[in-house]
Short mmCIF file of C-alpha atoms in Angstrom, two decimals:
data_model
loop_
_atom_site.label_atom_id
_atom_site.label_comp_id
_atom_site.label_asym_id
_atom_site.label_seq_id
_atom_site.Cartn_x
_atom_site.Cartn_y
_atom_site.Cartn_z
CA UNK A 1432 183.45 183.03 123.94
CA UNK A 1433 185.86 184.88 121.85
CA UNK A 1434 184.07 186.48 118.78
CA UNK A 1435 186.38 184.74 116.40
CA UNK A 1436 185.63 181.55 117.78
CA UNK A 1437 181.87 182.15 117.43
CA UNK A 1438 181.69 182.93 113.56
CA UNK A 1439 183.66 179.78 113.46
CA UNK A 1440 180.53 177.93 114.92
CA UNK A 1441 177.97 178.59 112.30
CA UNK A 1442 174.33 176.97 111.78
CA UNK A 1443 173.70 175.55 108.25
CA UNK A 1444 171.32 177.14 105.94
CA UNK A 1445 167.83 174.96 105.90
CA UNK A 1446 167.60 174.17 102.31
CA UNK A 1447 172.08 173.11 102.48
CA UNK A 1448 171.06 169.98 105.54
CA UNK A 1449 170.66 167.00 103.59
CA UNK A 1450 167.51 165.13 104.62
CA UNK A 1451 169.83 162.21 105.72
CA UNK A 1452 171.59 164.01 108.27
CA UNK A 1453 167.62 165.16 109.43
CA UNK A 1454 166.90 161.47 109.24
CA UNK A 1455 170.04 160.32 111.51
CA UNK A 1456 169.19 163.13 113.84
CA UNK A 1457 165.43 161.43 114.66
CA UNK A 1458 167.09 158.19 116.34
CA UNK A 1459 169.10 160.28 118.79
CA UNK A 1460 166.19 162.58 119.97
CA UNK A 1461 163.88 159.46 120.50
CA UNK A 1462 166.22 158.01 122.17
CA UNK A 1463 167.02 161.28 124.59
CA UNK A 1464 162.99 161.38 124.81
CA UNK A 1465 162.88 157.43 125.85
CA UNK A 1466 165.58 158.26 128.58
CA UNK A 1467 163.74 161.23 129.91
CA UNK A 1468 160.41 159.56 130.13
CA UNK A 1469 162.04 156.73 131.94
CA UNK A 1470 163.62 159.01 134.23
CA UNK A 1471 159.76 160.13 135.00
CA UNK A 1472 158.54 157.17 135.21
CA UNK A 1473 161.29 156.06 137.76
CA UNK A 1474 159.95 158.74 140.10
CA UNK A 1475 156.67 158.68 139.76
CA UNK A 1476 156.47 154.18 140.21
CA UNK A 1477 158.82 155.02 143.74
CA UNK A 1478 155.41 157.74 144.95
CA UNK A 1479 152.90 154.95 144.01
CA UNK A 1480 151.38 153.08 146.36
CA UNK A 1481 150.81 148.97 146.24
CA UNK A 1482 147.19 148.92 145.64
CA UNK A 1483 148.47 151.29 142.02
CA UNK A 1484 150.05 147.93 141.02
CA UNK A 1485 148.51 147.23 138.00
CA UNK A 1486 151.18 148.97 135.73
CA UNK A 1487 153.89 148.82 138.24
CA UNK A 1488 157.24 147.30 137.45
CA UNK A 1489 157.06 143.52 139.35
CA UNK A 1490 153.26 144.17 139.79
CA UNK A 1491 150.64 142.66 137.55
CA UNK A 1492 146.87 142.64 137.35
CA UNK A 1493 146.91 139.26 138.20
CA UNK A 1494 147.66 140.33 141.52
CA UNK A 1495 144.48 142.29 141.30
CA UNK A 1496 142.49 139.19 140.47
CA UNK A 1497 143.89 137.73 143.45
CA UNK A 1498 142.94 140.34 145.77
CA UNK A 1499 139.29 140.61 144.37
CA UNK A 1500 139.02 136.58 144.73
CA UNK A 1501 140.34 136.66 148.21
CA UNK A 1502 138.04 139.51 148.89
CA UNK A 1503 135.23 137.60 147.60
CA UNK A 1504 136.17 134.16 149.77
CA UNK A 1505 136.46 136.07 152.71
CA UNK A 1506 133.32 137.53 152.06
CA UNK A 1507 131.36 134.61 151.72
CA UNK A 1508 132.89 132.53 154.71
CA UNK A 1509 131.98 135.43 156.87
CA UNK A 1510 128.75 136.21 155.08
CA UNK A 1511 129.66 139.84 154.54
CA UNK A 1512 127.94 141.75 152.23
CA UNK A 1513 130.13 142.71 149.21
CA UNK A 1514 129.98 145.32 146.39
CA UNK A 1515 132.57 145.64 143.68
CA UNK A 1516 132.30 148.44 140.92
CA UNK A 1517 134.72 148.19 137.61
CA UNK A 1518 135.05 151.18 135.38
CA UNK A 1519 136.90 151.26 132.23
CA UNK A 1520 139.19 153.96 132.32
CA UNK A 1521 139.55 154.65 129.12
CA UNK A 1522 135.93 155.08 128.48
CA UNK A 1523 135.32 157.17 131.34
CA UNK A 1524 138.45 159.48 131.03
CA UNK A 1525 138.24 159.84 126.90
CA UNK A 1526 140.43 163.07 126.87
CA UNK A 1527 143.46 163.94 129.33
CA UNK A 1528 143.44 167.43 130.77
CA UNK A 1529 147.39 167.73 129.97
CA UNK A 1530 146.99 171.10 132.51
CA UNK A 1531 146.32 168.48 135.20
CA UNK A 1532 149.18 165.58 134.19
CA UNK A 1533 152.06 168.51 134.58
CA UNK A 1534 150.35 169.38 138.19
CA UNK A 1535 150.06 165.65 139.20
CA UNK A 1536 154.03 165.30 137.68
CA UNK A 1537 154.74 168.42 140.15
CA UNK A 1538 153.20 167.31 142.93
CA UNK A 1539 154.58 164.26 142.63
CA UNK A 1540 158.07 165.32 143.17
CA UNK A 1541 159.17 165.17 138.88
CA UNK A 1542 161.92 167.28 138.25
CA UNK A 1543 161.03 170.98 137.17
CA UNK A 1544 163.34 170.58 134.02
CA UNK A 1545 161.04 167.56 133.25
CA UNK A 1546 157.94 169.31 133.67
CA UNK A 1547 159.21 172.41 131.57
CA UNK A 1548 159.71 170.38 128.80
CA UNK A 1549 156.90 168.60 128.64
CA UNK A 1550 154.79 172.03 128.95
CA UNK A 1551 156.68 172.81 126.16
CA UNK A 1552 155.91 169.67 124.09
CA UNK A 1553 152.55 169.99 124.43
CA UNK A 1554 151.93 174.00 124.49
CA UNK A 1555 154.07 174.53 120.72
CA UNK A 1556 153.16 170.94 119.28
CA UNK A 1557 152.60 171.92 115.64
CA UNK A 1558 152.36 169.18 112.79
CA UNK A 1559 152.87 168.92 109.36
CA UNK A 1560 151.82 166.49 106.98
CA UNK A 1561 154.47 165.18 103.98
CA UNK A 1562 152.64 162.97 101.75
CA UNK A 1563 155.00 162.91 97.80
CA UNK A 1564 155.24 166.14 96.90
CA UNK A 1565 152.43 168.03 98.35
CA UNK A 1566 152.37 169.30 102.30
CA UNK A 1567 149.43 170.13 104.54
CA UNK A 1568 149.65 173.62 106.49
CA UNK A 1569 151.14 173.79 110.03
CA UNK A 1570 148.49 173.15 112.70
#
C-alpha cells in the first residue's frame, strides 16, 4: 500500500470514539460470533452419531424415552435382566477443561481458524466491571 494512502487510513484516538459508535459496534460482533459458532456447530452435529441425539437438530429426548421404554418392553417379554444408570451431567462435569473442548473441536474435523480463535477467546479473556462512575480492575 502506497505510504500516502496509509496515513490516510488512521485509527481514532480512544477517548475521540463516541460510546455510541462502541455501542453499534457490539451488535455486529455478536452477530459475526453467532455465525461462527453455528458454523461449528454445523460440523460438529454432521460427526455425531444417532444415539448423541438428544441436542441434535430433528432429534429430541423424547426419542430417548422411547428407546429406554422399548428397551424396557423388550426386556420384560424376554425376561432379560436390565440395568439402566442416569447421571446428570452437569453435576458430574461441574467445570469444563476448555484445553480438552479445543482438542475434541480438532479432532473432530473444526476448522483451525475456528479453533484459533476460540484459544484466543478463552486464553486473553479479561473483564471489567462498569457500574456509574466507578470501574473494577482488569481480571
Amino acid at each position: 500500500m502506497p505510504s500516502r494512502r496509509r496515513r490516510m487510513v488512521r485509527r481514532p484516538a480512544l477517548d475521540r470514539i463516541k460510546p455510541e459508535r462502541l455501542k453499534s459496534l457490539s451488535p455486529v460482533i455478536v452477530r459475526t460470533l453467532a455465525r461462527i459458532f453455528t458454523r461449528i456447530g454445523r460440523i460438529l452435529d454432521e460427526g455425531q452419531p444417532c444415539e448423541q441425539a438428544g441436542f441434535r437438530r430433528g432429534f429430541s429426548s423424547i426419542d430417548h424415552i422411547h428407546t429406554v421404554t422399548r428397551l424396557i418392553e423388550v426386556s420384560r417379554e424376554y425376561k432379560m435382566p436390565l440395568c439402566l444408570t442416569f447421571i446428570d451431567s452437569k453435576k458430574a462435569f461441574n467445570t469444563v477443561e476448555t484445553e480438552a473442548v479445543i482438542e475434541a473441536l480438532d479432532n473432530h474435523g473444526v476448522p483451525t481458524q475456528y479453533i484459533r480463535m476460540l484459544r484466543e477467546l478463552y486464553d486473553n479473556f479479561m473483564t471489567r466491571i462498569h457500574h456509574s462512575t466507578r470501574k473494577s480492575l482488569w481480571t
